[in-house]
Tab-separated table of C-alpha atoms in Angstrom:
chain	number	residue	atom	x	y	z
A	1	UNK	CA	-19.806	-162.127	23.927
A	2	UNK	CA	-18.671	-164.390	21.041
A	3	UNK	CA	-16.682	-163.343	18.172
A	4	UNK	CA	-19.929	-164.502	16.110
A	5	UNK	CA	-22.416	-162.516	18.361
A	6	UNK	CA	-21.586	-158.942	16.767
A	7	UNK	CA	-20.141	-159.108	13.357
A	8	UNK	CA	-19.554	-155.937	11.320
A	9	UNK	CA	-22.129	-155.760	8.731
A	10	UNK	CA	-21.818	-154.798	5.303
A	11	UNK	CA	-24.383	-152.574	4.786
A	12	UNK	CA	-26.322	-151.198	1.536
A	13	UNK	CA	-24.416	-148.178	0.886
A	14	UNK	CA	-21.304	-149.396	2.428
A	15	UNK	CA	-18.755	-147.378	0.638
A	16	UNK	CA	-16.798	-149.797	-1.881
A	17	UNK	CA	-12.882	-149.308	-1.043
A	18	UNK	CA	-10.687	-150.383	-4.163
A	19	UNK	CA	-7.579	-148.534	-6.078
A	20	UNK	CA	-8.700	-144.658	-5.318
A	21	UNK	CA	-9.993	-145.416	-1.988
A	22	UNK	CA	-6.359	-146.264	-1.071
A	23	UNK	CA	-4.732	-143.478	-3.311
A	24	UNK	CA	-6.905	-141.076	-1.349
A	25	UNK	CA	-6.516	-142.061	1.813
A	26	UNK	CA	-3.031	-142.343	1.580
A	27	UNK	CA	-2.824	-138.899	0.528
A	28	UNK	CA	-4.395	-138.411	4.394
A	29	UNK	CA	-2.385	-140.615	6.153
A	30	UNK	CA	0.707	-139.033	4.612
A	31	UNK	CA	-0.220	-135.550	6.553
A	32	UNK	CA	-0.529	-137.671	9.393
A	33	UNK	CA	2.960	-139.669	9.242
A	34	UNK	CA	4.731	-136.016	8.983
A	35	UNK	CA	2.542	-134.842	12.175
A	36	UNK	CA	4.035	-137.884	13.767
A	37	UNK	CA	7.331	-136.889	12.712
A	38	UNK	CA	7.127	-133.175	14.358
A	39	UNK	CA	5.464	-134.669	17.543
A	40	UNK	CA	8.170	-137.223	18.004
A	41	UNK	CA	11.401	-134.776	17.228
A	42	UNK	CA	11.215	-133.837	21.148
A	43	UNK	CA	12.105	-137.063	21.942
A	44	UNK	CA	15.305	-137.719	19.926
A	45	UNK	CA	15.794	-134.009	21.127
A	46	UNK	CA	15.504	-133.719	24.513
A	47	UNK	CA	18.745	-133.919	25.650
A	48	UNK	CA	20.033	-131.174	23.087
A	49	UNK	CA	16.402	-128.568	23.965
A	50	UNK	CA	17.517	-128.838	27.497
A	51	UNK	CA	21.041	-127.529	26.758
A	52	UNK	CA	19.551	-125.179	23.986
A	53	UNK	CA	17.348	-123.378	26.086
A	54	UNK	CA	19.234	-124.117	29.817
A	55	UNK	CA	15.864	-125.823	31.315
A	56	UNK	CA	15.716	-128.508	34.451
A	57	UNK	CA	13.534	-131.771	34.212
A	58	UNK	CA	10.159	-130.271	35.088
A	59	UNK	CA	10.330	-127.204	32.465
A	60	UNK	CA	12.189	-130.119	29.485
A	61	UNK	CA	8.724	-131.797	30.147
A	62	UNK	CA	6.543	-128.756	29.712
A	63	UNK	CA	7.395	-128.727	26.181
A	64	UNK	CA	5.824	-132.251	26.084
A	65	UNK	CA	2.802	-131.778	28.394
A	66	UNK	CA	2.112	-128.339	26.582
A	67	UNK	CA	2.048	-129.719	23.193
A	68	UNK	CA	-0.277	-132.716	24.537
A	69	UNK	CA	-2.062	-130.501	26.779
A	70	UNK	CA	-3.371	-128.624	23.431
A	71	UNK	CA	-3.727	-132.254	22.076
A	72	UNK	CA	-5.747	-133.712	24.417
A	73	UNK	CA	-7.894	-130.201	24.512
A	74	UNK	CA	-8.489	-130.155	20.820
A	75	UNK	CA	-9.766	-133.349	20.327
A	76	UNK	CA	-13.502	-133.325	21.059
A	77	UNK	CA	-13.494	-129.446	19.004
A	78	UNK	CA	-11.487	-131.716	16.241
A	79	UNK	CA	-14.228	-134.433	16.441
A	80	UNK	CA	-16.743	-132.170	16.112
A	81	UNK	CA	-15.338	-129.631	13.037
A	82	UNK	CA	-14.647	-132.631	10.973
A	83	UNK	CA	-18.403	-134.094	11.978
A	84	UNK	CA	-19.510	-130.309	10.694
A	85	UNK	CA	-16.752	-129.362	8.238
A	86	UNK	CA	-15.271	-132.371	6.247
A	87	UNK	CA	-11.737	-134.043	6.202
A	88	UNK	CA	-10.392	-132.453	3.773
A	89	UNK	CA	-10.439	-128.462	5.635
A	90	UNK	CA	-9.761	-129.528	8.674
A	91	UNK	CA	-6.210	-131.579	7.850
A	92	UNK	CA	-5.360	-128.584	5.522
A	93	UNK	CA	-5.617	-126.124	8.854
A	94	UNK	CA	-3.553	-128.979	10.442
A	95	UNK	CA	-0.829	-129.385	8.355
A	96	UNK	CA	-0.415	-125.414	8.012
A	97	UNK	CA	-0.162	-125.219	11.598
A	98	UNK	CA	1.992	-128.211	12.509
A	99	UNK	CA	4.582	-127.027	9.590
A	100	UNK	CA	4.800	-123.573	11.154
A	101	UNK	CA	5.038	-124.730	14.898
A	102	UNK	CA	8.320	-126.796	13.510
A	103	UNK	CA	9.488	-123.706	12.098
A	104	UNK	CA	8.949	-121.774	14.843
A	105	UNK	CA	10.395	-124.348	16.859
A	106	UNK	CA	13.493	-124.753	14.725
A	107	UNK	CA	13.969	-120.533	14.838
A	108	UNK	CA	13.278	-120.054	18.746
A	109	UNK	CA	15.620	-118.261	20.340
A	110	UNK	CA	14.283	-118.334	24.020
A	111	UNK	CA	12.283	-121.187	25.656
A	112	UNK	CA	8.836	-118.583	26.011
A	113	UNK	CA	8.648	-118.617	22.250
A	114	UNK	CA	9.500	-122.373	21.640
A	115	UNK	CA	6.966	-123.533	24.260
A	116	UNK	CA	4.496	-121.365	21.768
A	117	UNK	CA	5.836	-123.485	18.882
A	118	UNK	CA	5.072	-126.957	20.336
A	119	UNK	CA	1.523	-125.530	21.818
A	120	UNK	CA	0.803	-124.607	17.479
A	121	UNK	CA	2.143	-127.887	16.493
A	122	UNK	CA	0.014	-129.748	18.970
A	123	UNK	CA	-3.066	-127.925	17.831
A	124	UNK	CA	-2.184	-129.032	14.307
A	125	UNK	CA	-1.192	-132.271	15.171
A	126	UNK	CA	-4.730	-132.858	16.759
A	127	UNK	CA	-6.648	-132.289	13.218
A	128	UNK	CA	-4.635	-135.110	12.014
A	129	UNK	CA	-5.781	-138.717	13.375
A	130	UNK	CA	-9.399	-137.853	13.708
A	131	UNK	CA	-9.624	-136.494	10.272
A	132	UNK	CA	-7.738	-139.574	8.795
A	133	UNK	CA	-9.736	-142.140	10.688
A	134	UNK	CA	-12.821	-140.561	9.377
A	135	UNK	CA	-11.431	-140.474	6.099
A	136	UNK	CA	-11.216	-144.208	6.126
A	137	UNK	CA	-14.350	-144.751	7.619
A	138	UNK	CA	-15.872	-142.441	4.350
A	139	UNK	CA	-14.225	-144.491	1.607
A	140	UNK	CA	-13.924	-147.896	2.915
A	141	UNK	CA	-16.236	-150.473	3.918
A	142	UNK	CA	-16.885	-150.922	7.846
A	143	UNK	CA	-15.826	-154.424	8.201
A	144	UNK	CA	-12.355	-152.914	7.417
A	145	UNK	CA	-12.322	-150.551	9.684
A	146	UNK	CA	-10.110	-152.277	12.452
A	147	UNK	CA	-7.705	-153.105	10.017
A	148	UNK	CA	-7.567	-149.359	8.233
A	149	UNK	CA	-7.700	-147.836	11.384
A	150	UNK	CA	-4.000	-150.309	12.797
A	151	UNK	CA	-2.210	-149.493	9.208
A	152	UNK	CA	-2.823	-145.396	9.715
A	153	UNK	CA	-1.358	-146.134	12.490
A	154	UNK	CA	1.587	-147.989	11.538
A	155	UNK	CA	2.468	-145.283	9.506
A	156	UNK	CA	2.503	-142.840	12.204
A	157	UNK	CA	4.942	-145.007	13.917
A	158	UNK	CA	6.902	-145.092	10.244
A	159	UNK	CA	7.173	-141.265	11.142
A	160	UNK	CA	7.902	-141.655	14.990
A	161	UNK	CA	11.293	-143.889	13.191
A	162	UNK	CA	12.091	-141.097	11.100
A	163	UNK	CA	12.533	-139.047	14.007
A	164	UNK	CA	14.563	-141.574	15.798
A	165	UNK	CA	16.648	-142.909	12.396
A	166	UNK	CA	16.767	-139.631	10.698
A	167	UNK	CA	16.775	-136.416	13.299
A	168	UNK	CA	18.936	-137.988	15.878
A	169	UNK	CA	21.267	-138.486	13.485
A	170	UNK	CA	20.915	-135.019	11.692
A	171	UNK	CA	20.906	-133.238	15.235
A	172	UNK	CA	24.723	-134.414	15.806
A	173	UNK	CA	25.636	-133.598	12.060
A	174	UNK	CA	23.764	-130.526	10.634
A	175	UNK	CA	22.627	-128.970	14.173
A	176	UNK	CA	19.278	-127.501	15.761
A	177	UNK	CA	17.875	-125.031	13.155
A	178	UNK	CA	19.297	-126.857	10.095
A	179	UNK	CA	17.721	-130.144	11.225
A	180	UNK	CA	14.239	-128.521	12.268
A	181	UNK	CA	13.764	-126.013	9.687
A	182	UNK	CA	14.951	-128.807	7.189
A	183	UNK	CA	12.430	-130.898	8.433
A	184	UNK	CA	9.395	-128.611	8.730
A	185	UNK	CA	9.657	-128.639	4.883
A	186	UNK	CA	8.049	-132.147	4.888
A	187	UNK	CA	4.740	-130.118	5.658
A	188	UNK	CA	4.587	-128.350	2.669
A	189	UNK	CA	5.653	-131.417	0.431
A	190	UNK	CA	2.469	-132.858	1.650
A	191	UNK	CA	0.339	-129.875	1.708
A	192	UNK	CA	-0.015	-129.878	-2.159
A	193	UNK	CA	-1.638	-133.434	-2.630
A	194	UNK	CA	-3.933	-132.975	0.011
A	195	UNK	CA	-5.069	-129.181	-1.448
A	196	UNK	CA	-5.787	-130.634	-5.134
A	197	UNK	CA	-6.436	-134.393	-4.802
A	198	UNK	CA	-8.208	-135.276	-1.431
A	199	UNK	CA	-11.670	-135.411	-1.441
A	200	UNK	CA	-13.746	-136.319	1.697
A	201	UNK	CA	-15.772	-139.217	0.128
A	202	UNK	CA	-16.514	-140.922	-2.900
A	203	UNK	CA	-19.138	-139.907	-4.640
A	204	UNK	CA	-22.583	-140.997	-3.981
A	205	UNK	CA	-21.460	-141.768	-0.183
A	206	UNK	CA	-22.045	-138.443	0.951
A	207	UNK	CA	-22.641	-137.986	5.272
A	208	UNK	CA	-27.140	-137.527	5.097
A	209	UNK	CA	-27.604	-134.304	5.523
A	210	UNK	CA	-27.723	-133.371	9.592
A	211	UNK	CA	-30.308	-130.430	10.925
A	212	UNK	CA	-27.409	-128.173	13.006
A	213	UNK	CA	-28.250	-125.715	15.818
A	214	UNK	CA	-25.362	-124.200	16.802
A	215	UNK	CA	-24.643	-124.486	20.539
A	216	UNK	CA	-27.712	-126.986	20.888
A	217	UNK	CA	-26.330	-129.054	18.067
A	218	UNK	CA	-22.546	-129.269	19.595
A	219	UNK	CA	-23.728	-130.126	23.273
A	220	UNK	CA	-25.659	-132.813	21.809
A	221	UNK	CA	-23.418	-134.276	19.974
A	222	UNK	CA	-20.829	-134.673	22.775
A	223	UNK	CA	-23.901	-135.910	25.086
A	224	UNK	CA	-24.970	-138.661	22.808
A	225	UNK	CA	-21.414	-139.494	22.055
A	226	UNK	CA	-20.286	-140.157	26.049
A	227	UNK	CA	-24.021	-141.598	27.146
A	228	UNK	CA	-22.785	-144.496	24.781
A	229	UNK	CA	-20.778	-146.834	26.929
A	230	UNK	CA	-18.493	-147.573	23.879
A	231	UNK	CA	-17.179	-144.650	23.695
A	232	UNK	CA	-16.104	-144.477	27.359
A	233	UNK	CA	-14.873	-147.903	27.315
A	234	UNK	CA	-12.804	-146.869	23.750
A	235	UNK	CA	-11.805	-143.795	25.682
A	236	UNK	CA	-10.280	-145.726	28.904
A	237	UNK	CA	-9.012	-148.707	27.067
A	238	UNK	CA	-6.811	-145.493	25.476
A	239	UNK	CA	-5.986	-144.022	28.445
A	240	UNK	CA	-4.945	-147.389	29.996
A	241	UNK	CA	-2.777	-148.859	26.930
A	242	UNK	CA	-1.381	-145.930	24.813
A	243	UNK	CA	0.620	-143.636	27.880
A	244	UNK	CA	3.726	-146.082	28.734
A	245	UNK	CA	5.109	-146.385	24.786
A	246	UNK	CA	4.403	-142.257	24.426
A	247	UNK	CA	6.034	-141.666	27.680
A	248	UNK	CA	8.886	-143.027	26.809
A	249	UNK	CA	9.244	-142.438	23.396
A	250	UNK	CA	8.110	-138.687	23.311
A	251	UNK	CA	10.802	-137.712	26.269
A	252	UNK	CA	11.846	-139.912	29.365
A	253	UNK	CA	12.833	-143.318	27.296
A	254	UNK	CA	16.257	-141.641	26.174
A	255	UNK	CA	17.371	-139.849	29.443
A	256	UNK	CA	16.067	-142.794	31.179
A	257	UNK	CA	17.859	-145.277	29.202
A	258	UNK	CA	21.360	-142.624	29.064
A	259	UNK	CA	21.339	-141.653	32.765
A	260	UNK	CA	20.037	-144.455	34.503
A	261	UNK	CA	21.117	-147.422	32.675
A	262	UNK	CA	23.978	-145.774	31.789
A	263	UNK	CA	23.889	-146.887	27.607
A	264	UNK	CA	25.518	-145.044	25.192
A	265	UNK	CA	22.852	-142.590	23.055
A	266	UNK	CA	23.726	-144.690	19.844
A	267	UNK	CA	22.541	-147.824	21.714
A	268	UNK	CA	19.532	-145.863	23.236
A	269	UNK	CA	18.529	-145.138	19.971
A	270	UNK	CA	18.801	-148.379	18.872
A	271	UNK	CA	16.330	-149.277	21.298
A	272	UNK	CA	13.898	-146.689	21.064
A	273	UNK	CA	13.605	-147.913	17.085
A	274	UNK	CA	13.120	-151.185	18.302
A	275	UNK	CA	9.813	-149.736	20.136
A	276	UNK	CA	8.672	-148.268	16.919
A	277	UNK	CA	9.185	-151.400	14.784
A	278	UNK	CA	7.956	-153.450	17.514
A	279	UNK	CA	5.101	-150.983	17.312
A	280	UNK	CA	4.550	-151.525	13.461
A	281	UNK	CA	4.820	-155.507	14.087
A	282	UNK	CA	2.174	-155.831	16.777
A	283	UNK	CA	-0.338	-152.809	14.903
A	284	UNK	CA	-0.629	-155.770	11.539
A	285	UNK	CA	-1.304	-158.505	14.015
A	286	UNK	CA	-3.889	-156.832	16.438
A	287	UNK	CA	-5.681	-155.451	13.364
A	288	UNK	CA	-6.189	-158.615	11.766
A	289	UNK	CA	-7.321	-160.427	15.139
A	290	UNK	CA	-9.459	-157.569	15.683
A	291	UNK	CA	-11.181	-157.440	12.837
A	292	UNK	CA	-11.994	-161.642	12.397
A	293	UNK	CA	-12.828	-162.003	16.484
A	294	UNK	CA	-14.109	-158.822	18.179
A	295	UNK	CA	-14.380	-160.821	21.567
A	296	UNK	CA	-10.848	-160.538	21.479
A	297	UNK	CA	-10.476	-156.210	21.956
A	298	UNK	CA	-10.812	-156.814	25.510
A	299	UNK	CA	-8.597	-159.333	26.325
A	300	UNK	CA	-5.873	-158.488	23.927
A	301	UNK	CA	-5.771	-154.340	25.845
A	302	UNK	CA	-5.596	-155.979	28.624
A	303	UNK	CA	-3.109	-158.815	28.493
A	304	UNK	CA	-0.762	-155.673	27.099
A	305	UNK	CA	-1.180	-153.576	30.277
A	306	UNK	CA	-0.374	-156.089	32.280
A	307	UNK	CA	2.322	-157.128	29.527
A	308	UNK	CA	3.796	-153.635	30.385
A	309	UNK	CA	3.365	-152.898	34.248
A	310	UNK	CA	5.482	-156.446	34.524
A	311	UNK	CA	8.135	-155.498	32.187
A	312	UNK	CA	8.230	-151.799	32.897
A	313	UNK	CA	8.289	-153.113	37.124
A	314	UNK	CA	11.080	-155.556	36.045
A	315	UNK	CA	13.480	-152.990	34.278
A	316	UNK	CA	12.794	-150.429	36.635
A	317	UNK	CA	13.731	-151.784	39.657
A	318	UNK	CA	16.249	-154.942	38.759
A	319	UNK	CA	18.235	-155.353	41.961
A	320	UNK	CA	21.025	-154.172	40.781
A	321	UNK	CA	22.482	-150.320	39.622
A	322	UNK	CA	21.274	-151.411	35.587
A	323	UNK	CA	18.904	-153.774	33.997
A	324	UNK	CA	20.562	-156.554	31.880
A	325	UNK	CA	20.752	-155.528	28.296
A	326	UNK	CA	17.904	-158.557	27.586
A	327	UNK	CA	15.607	-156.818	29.468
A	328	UNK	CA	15.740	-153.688	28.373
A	329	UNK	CA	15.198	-154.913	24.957
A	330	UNK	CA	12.389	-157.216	26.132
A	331	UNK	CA	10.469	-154.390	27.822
A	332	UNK	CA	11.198	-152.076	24.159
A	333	UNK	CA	9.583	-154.852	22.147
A	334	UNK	CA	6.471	-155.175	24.510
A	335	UNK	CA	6.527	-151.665	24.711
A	336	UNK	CA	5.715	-151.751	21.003
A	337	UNK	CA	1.924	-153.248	21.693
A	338	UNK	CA	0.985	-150.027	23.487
A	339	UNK	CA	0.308	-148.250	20.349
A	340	UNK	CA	-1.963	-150.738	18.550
A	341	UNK	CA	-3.802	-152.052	21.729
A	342	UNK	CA	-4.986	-148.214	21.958
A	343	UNK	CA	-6.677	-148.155	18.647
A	344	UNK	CA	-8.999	-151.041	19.847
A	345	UNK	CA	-10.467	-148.173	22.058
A	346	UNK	CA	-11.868	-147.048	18.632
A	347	UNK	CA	-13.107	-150.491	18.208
A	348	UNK	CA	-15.242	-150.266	20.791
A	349	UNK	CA	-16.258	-146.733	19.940
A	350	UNK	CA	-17.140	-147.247	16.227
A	351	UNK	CA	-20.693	-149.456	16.933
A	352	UNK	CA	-21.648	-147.690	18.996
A	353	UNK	CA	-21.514	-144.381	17.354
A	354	UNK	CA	-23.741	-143.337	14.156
A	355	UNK	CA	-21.653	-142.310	10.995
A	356	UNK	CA	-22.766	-138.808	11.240
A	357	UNK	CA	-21.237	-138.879	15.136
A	358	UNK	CA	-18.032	-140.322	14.625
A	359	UNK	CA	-15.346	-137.480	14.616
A	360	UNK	CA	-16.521	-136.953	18.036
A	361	UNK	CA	-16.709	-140.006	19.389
A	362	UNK	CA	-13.210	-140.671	18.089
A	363	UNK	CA	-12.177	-137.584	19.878
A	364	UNK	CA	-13.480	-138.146	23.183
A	365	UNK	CA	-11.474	-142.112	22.687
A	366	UNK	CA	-8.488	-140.021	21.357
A	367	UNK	CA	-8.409	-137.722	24.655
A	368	UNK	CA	-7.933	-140.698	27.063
A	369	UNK	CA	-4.400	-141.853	26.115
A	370	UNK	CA	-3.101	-138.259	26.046
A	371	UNK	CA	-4.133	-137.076	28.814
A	372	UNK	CA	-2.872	-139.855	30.293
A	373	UNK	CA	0.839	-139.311	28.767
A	374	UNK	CA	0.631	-135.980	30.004
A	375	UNK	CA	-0.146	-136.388	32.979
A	376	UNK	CA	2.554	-139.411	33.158
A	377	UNK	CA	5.363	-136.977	31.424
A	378	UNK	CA	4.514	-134.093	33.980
A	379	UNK	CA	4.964	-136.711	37.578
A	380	UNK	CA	7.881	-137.785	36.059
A	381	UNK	CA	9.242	-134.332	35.172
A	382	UNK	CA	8.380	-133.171	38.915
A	383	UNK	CA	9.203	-136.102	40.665
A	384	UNK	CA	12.722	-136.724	38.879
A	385	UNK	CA	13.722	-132.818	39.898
A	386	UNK	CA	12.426	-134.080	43.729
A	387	UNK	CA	14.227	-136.968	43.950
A	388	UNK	CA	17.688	-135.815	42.218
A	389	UNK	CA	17.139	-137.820	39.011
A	390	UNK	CA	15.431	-141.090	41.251
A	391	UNK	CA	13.868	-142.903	38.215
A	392	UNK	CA	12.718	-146.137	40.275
A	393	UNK	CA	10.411	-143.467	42.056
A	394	UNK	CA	9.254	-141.169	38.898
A	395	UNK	CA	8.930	-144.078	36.462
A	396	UNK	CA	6.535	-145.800	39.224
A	397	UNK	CA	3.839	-143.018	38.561
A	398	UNK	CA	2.676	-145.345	35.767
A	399	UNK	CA	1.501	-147.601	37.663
A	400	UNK	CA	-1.205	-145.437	39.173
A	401	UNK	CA	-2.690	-144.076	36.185
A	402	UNK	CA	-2.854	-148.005	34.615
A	403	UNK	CA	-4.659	-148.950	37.963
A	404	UNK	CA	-7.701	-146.420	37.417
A	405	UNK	CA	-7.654	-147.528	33.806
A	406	UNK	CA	-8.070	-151.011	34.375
A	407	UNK	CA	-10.921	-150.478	37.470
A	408	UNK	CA	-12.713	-148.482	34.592
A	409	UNK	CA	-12.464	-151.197	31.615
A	410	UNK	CA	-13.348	-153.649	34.392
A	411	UNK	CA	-16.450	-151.610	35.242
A	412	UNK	CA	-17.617	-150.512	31.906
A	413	UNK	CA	-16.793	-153.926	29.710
A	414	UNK	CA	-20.523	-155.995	30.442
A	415	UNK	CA	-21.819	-152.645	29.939
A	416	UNK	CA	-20.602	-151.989	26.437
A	417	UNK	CA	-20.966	-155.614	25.119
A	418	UNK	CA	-24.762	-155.641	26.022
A	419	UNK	CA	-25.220	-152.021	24.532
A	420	UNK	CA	-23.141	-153.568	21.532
A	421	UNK	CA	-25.721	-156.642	20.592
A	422	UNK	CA	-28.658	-154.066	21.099
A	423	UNK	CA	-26.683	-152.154	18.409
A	424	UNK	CA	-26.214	-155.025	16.450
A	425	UNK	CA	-29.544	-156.259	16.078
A	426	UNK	CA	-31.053	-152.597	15.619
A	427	UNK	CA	-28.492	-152.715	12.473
A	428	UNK	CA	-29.533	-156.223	10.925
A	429	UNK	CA	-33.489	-155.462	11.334
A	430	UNK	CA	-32.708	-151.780	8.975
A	431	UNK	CA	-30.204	-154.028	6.590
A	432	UNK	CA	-33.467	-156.487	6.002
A	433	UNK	CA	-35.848	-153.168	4.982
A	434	UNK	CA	-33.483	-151.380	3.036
A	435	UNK	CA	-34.829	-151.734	-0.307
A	436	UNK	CA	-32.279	-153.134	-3.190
């Protein structure tokens, strides 16, 4: 399939972007740069939870898996509430309940009541992404959307270097419930733009009105969602690139890089933010390719998972007791791809999805990469506790789960881009008879 074969169109009624499209759309992506900030503290923190609450490997790691457990699980409900309810409700229920799961998280005394913290903020932190990529899709025009979609989420990984600039830092200096309950005030700083200036689209560019049947109406919107091989191919594509980079940066990249390669934690850090910029770097570039050649999604997701299996095999078991220094930094940089080649797994969602179906097909997409990282986070957990701290054997559970996610890309790919041109020339025939 040729870059020229499927071009986003600019349709009558496309929605025309410009100065308040940004302003309010910002005002969205802002909720979700703080939700990044809460869902990345754990992994700055790790180290200090498991001497806070006296916890092994496997039960530090249930405070990941639990809050992406409720991630994963929320995502399809997400898709569909902000298919049914708007933007702008459902990020205000998630940035109420991701600011008091931080709280709660900061004022924890046991680890029961703490894992219930992470399990709120997760929920919250699931309205988030959905609601903002729909919010772009509302106000700008589609041919944008690869690009919009890569700069939301750069800014989430401005948040994830927040946590690893600002809360590592604070965690040695102020302590646990200064540094948490300090932070969970972000929440309500952007709580009050988003209750009296965010609107869900501009005006005139209203969703067509969509006949709803409860039940009947839900099951059908998941069914015509997944029978779209798009959105199975976004989904795996997610699962396959996104689960190495959250992985380590949401809880095993600091022990790893502490315990096994013996670094300092200053110098872990370091590398960790090199991750997130590297992250931030590669998210302008693949947007841009994305959205000028879309015969490129495929090749570019999977050039960076096998980008990362090599480097991730090469640091992990370097013949000797640590990796070099250069290639723990190279594998941190490449690391940095895995965020942006996961949003091309809305790319390929997107076409093949009406307007009025989006939320959920963005969910299902959303879904694959988590469930992924939590299954990832939970092998590693058990199989680090099994092997007394053996991270050549733990880390090497990511090679399994990027095997079934390539076999499924592989399979689905033809599939997709044949589905895609139907779509395509569906879309040019209605352009022609839409009257001026």
């Amino acid at each position: 399939m040729s870059s020229a074969a499927a071009p986003t169109l600019s349709l009558p009624g496309d929605p025309p972007g410009g100065r308040r499209a940004v302003w309010v759309w910002g005002i969205g992506v802002a909720v979700y740069f703080v939700a990044i900030i809460f869902r990345t503290s754990l992994g700055v923190a790790g180290l200090d939870a498991a001497d806070r609450f006296h916890v092994n490997a496997s039960a530090l790691a249930t405070f990941s898996i639990l809050q992406l457990l409720v991630y994963a699980g929320m995502q399809i409900p997400v898709g569909l509430m902000v298919d049914h309810l708007g933007t702008k409700k459902v990020l205000t229920m998630g940035a109420v309940l991701f600011t008091l799961g931080q709280l709660g998280f900061a004022l924890s005394p046991s680890y029961g009541m703490a894992l219930a913290s992470r399990a709120l903020l997760g929920c919250g932190d699931a309205m988030t992404f959905i609601s903002v990529l729909r919010l772009g899709a509302r106000w700008f025009p589609a041919r944008r959307g690869p690009l919009i979609g890569q700069i939301a989420a750069l800014f989430g990984m401005a948040g994830n270097l927040v946590s690893t600039l600002l809360i590592a830092r604070a965690l040695h200096g102020l302590g646990w419930t200064t540094t948490f309950v300090g932070s969970s005030m972000a929440g309500v700083v952007v709580l009050v733009p988003l209750l009296l200036f965010l609107k869900d689209h501009p005006e005139g560019h209203g969703p067509p009105p969509v006949e709803r049947a409860g039940a009947a109406y839900v099951r059908g919107q998941i069914a015509d969602a997944w029978r779209e091989p798009g959105t199975r191919l976004g989904m795996w594509v997610h699962f396959t690139t996104q689960f190495p980079a959250m992985v380590f940066l949401l809880l095993w990249g600091l022990p790893f890089l502490v315990e096994a390669q013996g670094l300092s934690r200053s110098v872990a850090g370091e590398l960790l933010t090199l991750v997130v910029l590297s992250n931030m770097a590669f998210g302008l570039v693949y947007g841009q390719i994305v959205a000028r050649h879309h015969a490129a999604r495929a090749p570019l997701a999977l050039g960076t998972v096998a980008a990362t299996a090599l480097l991730w095999a090469s640091a992990v078991f370097f013949p000797a007791d640590h990796a070099p220094m250069w290639l723990l930094i190279v594998l941190c940089a490449v690391l940095g791809a895995c965020g942006p080649a996961s949003m091309i797994g809305f790319d390929f969602a997107r076409p093949a999805n009406p307007p009025e179906r989006q939320g959920t097909a963005s969910g299902i997409v959303n879904m694959g990469g988590f469930i992924a990282s939590m299954t990832t986070l939970f092998a590693v957990g058990v199989l680090l506790d099994a092997t007394g701290d053996n991270y050549r054997i733990a880390f090497s559970s990511v090679f399994v789960l990027e095997a079934i996610g390539v076999v499924q890309i592989l399979r689905l790919r033809s599939r997709a881009a044949h589905r895609e041109r139907e779509h395509h020339v569906i879309s040019r025939v209605e352009a022609v008879h839409v009257p001026v």
